Short mmCIF file of C-alpha atoms and ligand atoms in Angstrom, two decimals:
data_model
loop_
_atom_site.label_atom_id
_atom_site.label_comp_id
_atom_site.label_asym_id
_atom_site.label_seq_id
_atom_site.Cartn_x
_atom_site.Cartn_y
_atom_site.Cartn_z
CA UNK A 1 11.92 105.17 1.90
CA UNK A 2 14.87 103.27 0.54
CA UNK A 3 15.20 102.82 -3.19
CA UNK A 4 15.22 99.10 -3.95
CA UNK A 5 17.83 98.56 -6.67
CA UNK A 6 16.22 96.15 -9.10
CA UNK A 7 18.96 93.91 -10.48
CA UNK A 8 16.46 91.77 -12.33
CA UNK A 9 15.17 94.74 -14.31
CA UNK A 10 18.60 96.28 -14.94
CA UNK A 11 20.11 92.96 -16.02
CA UNK A 12 17.16 92.41 -18.38
CA UNK A 13 17.80 95.86 -19.93
CA UNK A 14 21.48 95.02 -20.41
CA UNK A 15 20.64 91.68 -22.02
CA UNK A 16 18.20 93.40 -24.40
CA UNK A 17 20.92 95.91 -25.39
CA UNK A 18 23.39 93.08 -25.95
CA UNK A 19 20.87 91.19 -28.07
CA UNK A 20 20.69 94.18 -30.40
CA UNK A 21 24.50 94.40 -30.62
CA UNK A 22 24.80 90.68 -31.33
CA UNK A 23 22.21 90.99 -34.10
CA UNK A 24 24.23 93.84 -35.64
CA UNK A 25 27.37 91.70 -35.51
CA UNK A 26 25.50 88.80 -37.12
CA UNK A 27 24.41 91.08 -39.95
CA UNK A 28 28.09 91.84 -40.55
CA UNK A 29 28.81 88.10 -40.60
CA UNK A 30 30.34 88.01 -37.14
CA UNK A 31 29.23 85.25 -34.78
CA UNK A 32 30.11 85.17 -31.10
CA UNK A 33 30.95 81.88 -29.41
CA UNK A 34 31.47 81.13 -25.73
CA UNK A 35 33.02 77.81 -24.67
CA UNK A 36 31.75 76.70 -21.26
CA UNK A 37 33.72 73.96 -19.55
CA UNK A 38 32.33 72.03 -16.61
CA UNK A 39 34.34 69.30 -14.90
CA UNK A 40 32.20 66.76 -13.00
CA UNK A 41 28.52 67.28 -12.22
CA UNK A 42 28.29 69.28 -9.03
CA UNK A 43 24.58 70.28 -8.91
CA UNK A 44 25.24 73.96 -8.03
CA UNK A 45 27.76 74.25 -10.89
CA UNK A 46 25.26 72.62 -13.26
CA UNK A 47 22.66 75.27 -12.35
CA UNK A 48 25.15 78.09 -13.01
CA UNK A 49 26.32 76.54 -16.29
CA UNK A 50 22.73 76.06 -17.45
CA UNK A 51 21.86 79.67 -16.65
CA UNK A 52 24.86 80.83 -18.65
CA UNK A 53 23.82 78.67 -21.62
CA UNK A 54 20.26 80.06 -21.44
CA UNK A 55 21.55 83.64 -21.36
CA UNK A 56 23.72 82.91 -24.43
CA UNK A 57 20.72 81.51 -26.25
CA UNK A 58 18.61 84.57 -25.40
CA UNK A 59 21.24 87.02 -26.61
CA UNK A 60 22.20 85.06 -29.70
CA UNK A 61 25.65 83.90 -28.59
CA UNK A 62 26.60 80.36 -29.58
CA UNK A 63 27.64 78.29 -26.58
CA UNK A 64 29.90 75.26 -26.85
CA UNK A 65 29.37 72.96 -23.88
CA UNK A 66 32.26 70.84 -22.60
CA UNK A 67 30.91 68.48 -19.94
CA UNK A 68 34.00 66.66 -18.76
CA UNK A 69 34.35 63.65 -16.50
CA UNK A 70 35.43 64.60 -12.99
CA UNK A 71 38.42 62.29 -13.29
CA UNK A 72 39.82 64.08 -16.32
CA UNK A 73 43.52 64.81 -15.82
CA UNK A 74 44.84 68.33 -15.45
CA UNK A 75 46.86 67.83 -18.65
CA UNK A 76 43.78 66.82 -20.65
CA UNK A 77 41.90 69.90 -19.42
CA UNK A 78 44.84 72.18 -20.22
CA UNK A 79 45.03 70.65 -23.72
CA UNK A 80 41.33 71.45 -24.34
CA UNK A 81 41.91 75.05 -23.22
CA UNK A 82 44.92 75.32 -25.50
CA UNK A 83 42.86 74.07 -28.44
CA UNK A 84 40.12 76.62 -27.64
CA UNK A 85 42.71 79.40 -27.31
CA UNK A 86 43.82 78.62 -30.86
CA UNK A 87 40.35 78.43 -32.40
CA UNK A 88 39.47 81.60 -34.25
CA UNK A 89 35.76 80.89 -33.98
CA UNK A 90 35.84 80.89 -30.15
CA UNK A 91 35.67 84.31 -28.47
CA UNK A 92 35.36 83.44 -24.81
CA UNK A 93 36.41 80.53 -22.60
CA UNK A 94 34.85 79.93 -19.21
CA UNK A 95 35.83 77.17 -16.81
CA UNK A 96 33.21 76.71 -14.12
CA UNK A 97 34.81 76.74 -10.65
CA UNK A 98 35.41 75.04 -8.30
CA UNK A 99 37.43 72.29 -9.99
CA UNK A 100 38.11 68.85 -8.47
CA UNK A 101 41.01 68.81 -6.01
CA UNK A 102 43.48 67.05 -8.31
CA UNK A 103 43.36 70.00 -10.74
CA UNK A 104 45.27 73.18 -9.95
CA UNK A 105 42.79 76.04 -10.43
CA UNK A 106 45.47 78.70 -10.78
CA UNK A 107 47.14 76.75 -13.59
CA UNK A 108 43.82 76.43 -15.40
CA UNK A 109 42.97 80.13 -15.01
CA UNK A 110 46.43 81.08 -16.28
CA UNK A 111 46.10 78.74 -19.28
CA UNK A 112 43.15 80.70 -20.70
CA UNK A 113 44.26 83.36 -23.19
CA UNK A 114 43.73 86.83 -21.67
CA UNK A 115 42.01 87.71 -24.98
CA UNK A 116 39.32 85.10 -24.21
CA UNK A 117 39.24 85.42 -20.41
CA UNK A 118 35.59 86.47 -20.13
CA UNK A 119 35.52 85.71 -16.37
CA UNK A 120 38.34 88.23 -15.86
CA UNK A 121 40.25 85.92 -13.48
CA UNK A 122 43.56 85.71 -15.40
CA UNK A 123 46.45 87.53 -13.65
CA UNK A 124 46.89 89.65 -16.80
CA UNK A 125 43.24 90.78 -16.60
CA UNK A 126 43.59 91.50 -12.87
CA UNK A 127 46.82 93.41 -13.48
CA UNK A 128 45.26 95.40 -16.32
CA UNK A 129 42.41 96.43 -14.02
CA UNK A 130 44.78 97.59 -11.30
CA UNK A 131 46.84 99.77 -13.65
CA UNK A 132 43.86 101.13 -15.58
CA UNK A 133 44.47 99.26 -18.84
CA UNK A 134 41.84 97.56 -21.00
CA UNK A 135 40.96 93.99 -20.09
CA UNK A 136 38.16 91.75 -18.92
CA UNK A 137 36.76 92.55 -15.47
CA UNK A 138 35.33 90.02 -13.01
CA UNK A 139 31.59 89.88 -13.68
CA UNK A 140 30.07 90.35 -10.21
CA UNK A 141 31.92 93.58 -9.31
CA UNK A 142 31.49 94.88 -12.87
CA UNK A 143 27.76 94.24 -12.45
CA UNK A 144 27.72 96.22 -9.20
CA UNK A 145 29.24 99.26 -10.91
CA UNK A 146 26.58 98.96 -13.60
CA UNK A 147 23.83 98.73 -10.93
CA UNK A 148 25.11 101.92 -9.28
CA UNK A 149 25.46 103.83 -12.55
CA UNK A 150 22.07 102.81 -13.88
CA UNK A 151 20.49 103.78 -10.54
CA UNK A 152 22.06 107.28 -10.83
CA UNK A 153 24.22 106.75 -7.75
CA UNK A 154 27.43 108.80 -8.00
CA UNK A 155 30.61 107.07 -6.92
CA UNK A 156 33.14 109.89 -7.40
CA UNK A 157 34.28 111.34 -4.08
CA UNK A 158 32.15 108.94 -2.04
CA UNK A 159 33.40 106.93 0.94
CA UNK A 160 33.20 103.36 -0.36
CA UNK A 161 33.74 100.44 2.01
CA UNK A 162 34.07 96.92 0.61
CA UNK A 163 33.77 94.14 3.17
CA UNK A 164 35.58 91.05 1.84
CA UNK A 165 38.84 90.74 -0.08
CA UNK A 166 38.33 87.69 -2.31
CA UNK A 167 39.99 87.67 -5.73
CA UNK A 168 36.61 87.29 -7.43
CA UNK A 169 34.59 89.96 -5.62
CA UNK A 170 36.24 92.09 -2.93
CA UNK A 171 39.57 93.01 -4.56
CA UNK A 172 38.28 93.77 -8.08
CA UNK A 173 35.36 95.64 -6.50
CA UNK A 174 37.79 97.90 -4.67
CA UNK A 175 39.79 98.53 -7.87
CA UNK A 176 36.64 99.37 -9.83
CA UNK A 177 35.35 101.79 -7.19
CA UNK A 178 38.77 103.43 -7.20
CA UNK A 179 38.64 103.68 -11.00
CA UNK A 180 35.32 105.50 -10.55
CA UNK A 181 37.04 107.95 -8.17
CA UNK A 182 35.57 106.61 -4.93
CA UNK A 183 37.60 106.82 -1.70
CA UNK A 184 37.94 103.12 -1.02
CA UNK A 185 38.49 101.10 2.15
CA UNK A 186 38.69 97.30 2.08
CA UNK A 187 37.65 95.54 5.29
CA UNK A 188 38.17 91.84 5.95
CA UNK A 189 38.23 89.14 8.60
CA UNK A 190 41.21 90.77 10.38
CA UNK A 191 39.81 94.30 10.35
CA UNK A 192 39.60 95.84 13.83
CA UNK A 193 36.26 97.40 14.70
CA UNK A 194 34.43 96.48 11.53
CA UNK A 195 31.34 98.34 12.71
CA UNK A 196 33.15 101.68 12.84
CA UNK A 197 34.76 101.11 9.43
CA UNK A 198 31.48 100.04 7.81
CA UNK A 199 29.66 103.05 9.26
CA UNK A 200 31.96 105.41 7.33
CA UNK A 201 30.51 104.19 4.07
CA UNK A 202 28.36 106.21 1.73
CA UNK A 203 28.46 103.07 -0.43
CA UNK A 204 28.84 99.79 1.46
CA UNK A 205 29.52 96.62 -0.56
CA UNK A 206 29.17 93.47 1.50
CA UNK A 207 30.82 90.24 0.28
CA UNK A 208 31.52 88.32 3.47
CA UNK A 209 29.85 84.99 2.78
CA UNK A 210 27.97 84.96 6.12
CA UNK A 211 24.15 85.11 6.15
CA UNK A 212 22.59 88.35 7.48
CA UNK A 213 25.87 89.38 9.12
CA UNK A 214 25.48 93.12 8.54
CA UNK A 215 22.65 94.73 10.49
CA UNK A 216 21.60 98.36 11.04
CA UNK A 217 24.42 98.92 13.59
CA UNK A 218 26.99 98.64 10.76
CA UNK A 219 25.26 101.09 8.43
CA UNK A 220 25.30 104.89 8.29
CA UNK A 221 21.94 106.64 7.91
CA UNK A 222 21.30 107.20 4.19
CA UNK A 223 24.04 104.85 2.93
CA UNK A 224 23.77 102.78 -0.25
CA UNK A 225 24.08 99.07 0.58
CA UNK A 226 25.05 96.46 -1.99
CA UNK A 227 24.62 92.87 -0.81
CA UNK A 228 26.70 90.32 -2.73
CA UNK A 229 26.01 87.32 -0.48
CA UNK A 230 23.77 84.44 -1.49
CA UNK A 231 22.66 81.88 1.08
CA UNK A 232 19.76 79.53 1.54
CA UNK A 233 18.26 79.66 5.03
CA UNK A 234 16.66 76.81 6.98
CA UNK A 235 13.33 77.36 5.15
CA UNK A 236 15.12 77.09 1.79
CA UNK A 237 14.63 80.84 1.23
CA UNK A 238 17.44 82.93 -0.24
CA UNK A 239 19.08 85.64 1.84
CA UNK A 240 22.20 87.78 1.61
CA UNK A 241 25.10 88.84 3.82
CA UNK A 242 22.98 91.81 4.93
CA UNK A 243 20.05 91.61 7.32
CA UNK A 244 17.72 93.36 4.87
CA UNK A 245 14.81 93.94 7.26
CA UNK A 246 17.11 95.47 9.85
CA UNK A 247 18.77 97.99 7.48
CA UNK A 248 16.12 98.81 4.89
CA UNK A 249 14.61 101.73 6.81
CA UNK A 250 17.98 103.30 7.50
CA UNK A 251 19.50 103.32 4.00
CA UNK A 252 18.88 105.41 0.88
CA UNK A 253 19.21 102.46 -1.50
CA UNK A 254 19.74 98.71 -1.21
CA UNK A 255 19.97 95.60 -3.39
CA UNK A 256 17.61 92.77 -2.41
CA UNK A 257 18.54 89.07 -2.36
CA UNK A 258 17.38 87.54 -4.62
CA UNK A 259 16.99 90.02 -7.47
CA UNK A 260 19.88 92.39 -6.75
CA UNK A 261 23.51 91.58 -7.57
CA UNK A 262 22.88 87.95 -8.60
CA UNK A 263 21.25 88.52 -12.02
CA UNK A 264 23.92 91.09 -12.92
CA UNK A 265 26.76 88.54 -12.88
CA UNK A 266 25.48 86.64 -15.92
CA UNK A 267 24.52 89.86 -17.72
CA UNK A 268 28.11 91.09 -17.35
CA UNK A 269 29.47 87.75 -18.51
CA UNK A 270 27.40 88.19 -21.66
CA UNK A 271 28.68 91.75 -21.95
CA UNK A 272 32.26 90.49 -21.71
CA UNK A 273 31.55 87.94 -24.47
CA UNK A 274 30.19 90.67 -26.73
CA UNK A 275 33.15 92.96 -26.07
CA UNK A 276 35.53 90.09 -26.86
CA UNK A 277 34.62 90.33 -30.54
CA UNK A 278 36.99 93.15 -31.36
CA UNK A 279 39.83 91.34 -29.62
CA UNK A 280 39.61 88.12 -31.59
CA UNK A 281 38.21 88.98 -34.99
CA UNK A 282 39.27 92.50 -35.91
P1 NAD B 1 35.01 84.47 0.15
O1 NAD B 1 34.61 83.49 1.19
O2 NAD B 1 36.05 84.12 -0.84
O3 NAD B 1 35.49 85.81 0.88
C1 NAD B 1 34.86 86.31 2.02
C2 NAD B 1 35.61 87.52 2.50
O4 NAD B 1 34.94 88.01 3.64
C3 NAD B 1 37.05 87.22 2.91
O5 NAD B 1 37.91 88.10 2.19
C4 NAD B 1 37.10 87.52 4.40
O6 NAD B 1 38.27 88.24 4.77
C5 NAD B 1 35.88 88.37 4.64
N1 NAD B 1 35.29 88.05 5.94
C6 NAD B 1 34.91 86.85 6.41
N2 NAD B 1 34.45 86.98 7.66
C7 NAD B 1 34.53 88.27 7.98
C8 NAD B 1 34.22 89.02 9.14
N3 NAD B 1 33.72 88.44 10.23
N4 NAD B 1 34.43 90.33 9.13
C9 NAD B 1 34.95 90.96 8.04
N5 NAD B 1 35.26 90.29 6.90
C10 NAD B 1 35.07 88.97 6.89
O7 NAD B 1 33.67 84.91 -0.55
P2 NAD B 1 33.35 85.57 -2.00
O8 NAD B 1 33.65 84.59 -3.07
O9 NAD B 1 33.91 86.94 -2.08
O10 NAD B 1 31.77 85.66 -1.86
C11 NAD B 1 31.13 86.42 -0.86
C12 NAD B 1 29.64 86.15 -0.90
O11 NAD B 1 29.15 86.58 -2.15
C13 NAD B 1 29.22 84.70 -0.77
O12 NAD B 1 28.00 84.65 -0.07
C14 NAD B 1 29.04 84.24 -2.19
O13 NAD B 1 28.09 83.18 -2.29
C15 NAD B 1 28.49 85.49 -2.80
N6 NAD B 1 28.76 85.64 -4.24
C16 NAD B 1 27.73 86.05 -5.02
C17 NAD B 1 27.91 86.25 -6.36
C18 NAD B 1 26.76 86.74 -7.19
O14 NAD B 1 26.76 86.59 -8.40
N7 NAD B 1 25.77 87.37 -6.56
C19 NAD B 1 29.16 86.03 -6.95
C20 NAD B 1 30.22 85.64 -6.14
C21 NAD B 1 30.00 85.46 -4.77
#
């Protein structure tokens, strides 16, 4: 029987632990503030932003909401970020992506101070991760490491295959698994014989962005499967990049969708906000 890795439960535990830490900071007179910037009112972005605000409220982090008109100029947005970079009372800055087409996302990401880059997208944060220095780590892959550790799944020495090489998930995931001493392979859209590569994995992380793409033929008996994908099917039900029903009897552990990786992303964002305290105030 496969172990079902319960991201809802683990993320709730992390948020409880963070709540305690935030309370301790408050008692020392230290408040934590996250600035959340949304440009325009894309419904999916609004849901994500609202969930982040709710998580802040639960943990005791103050959130500053910037709901900006979708026609705001790039310069105006960069000026707001600059102002937030300079504010001592702001610990973290998050700009909800995607941004409207007239705004250069890279420029915006690079404008955020690496000391407040709680999403971990700044090139300095990415560079720090790749050379093993301290810095913020992208929340979804950081959450996956936490899921593995808290489920007592060893990474050291394991064959780890990451399918997908995006800057937000696949690449930082590979770096983190390497940091944990896994033997890491990154597969992507140009990989030859994906099935053979995927079948090597003791730990298979799937971030392809294609519903139910990975079935039992791609999975080694007894592997651990982490499904990053989120999709809504024709019946409005959520599913992942992995065909759960097809693989569940073959694996030793698996994350469900929903309730696996998804809830961990916000928990790790909150964790990044809490760990930003030392950087700004001490
Ligand atoms: P992306 O589209 O940026 O990247 C997809 C990657 O998959 C690419 O690197 C591509 O090379 C690879 N790929 C595409 N087709 C492939 C194929 N046929 N064979 C092998 N590789 C292939 O996606 P992303 O931003 O990394 O997100 C991946 C999925 O994870 C999406 O479903 C997204 O919604 C989801 N996601 C979830 C969370 C969360 O919090 N749970 C966070 C981020 C992304």
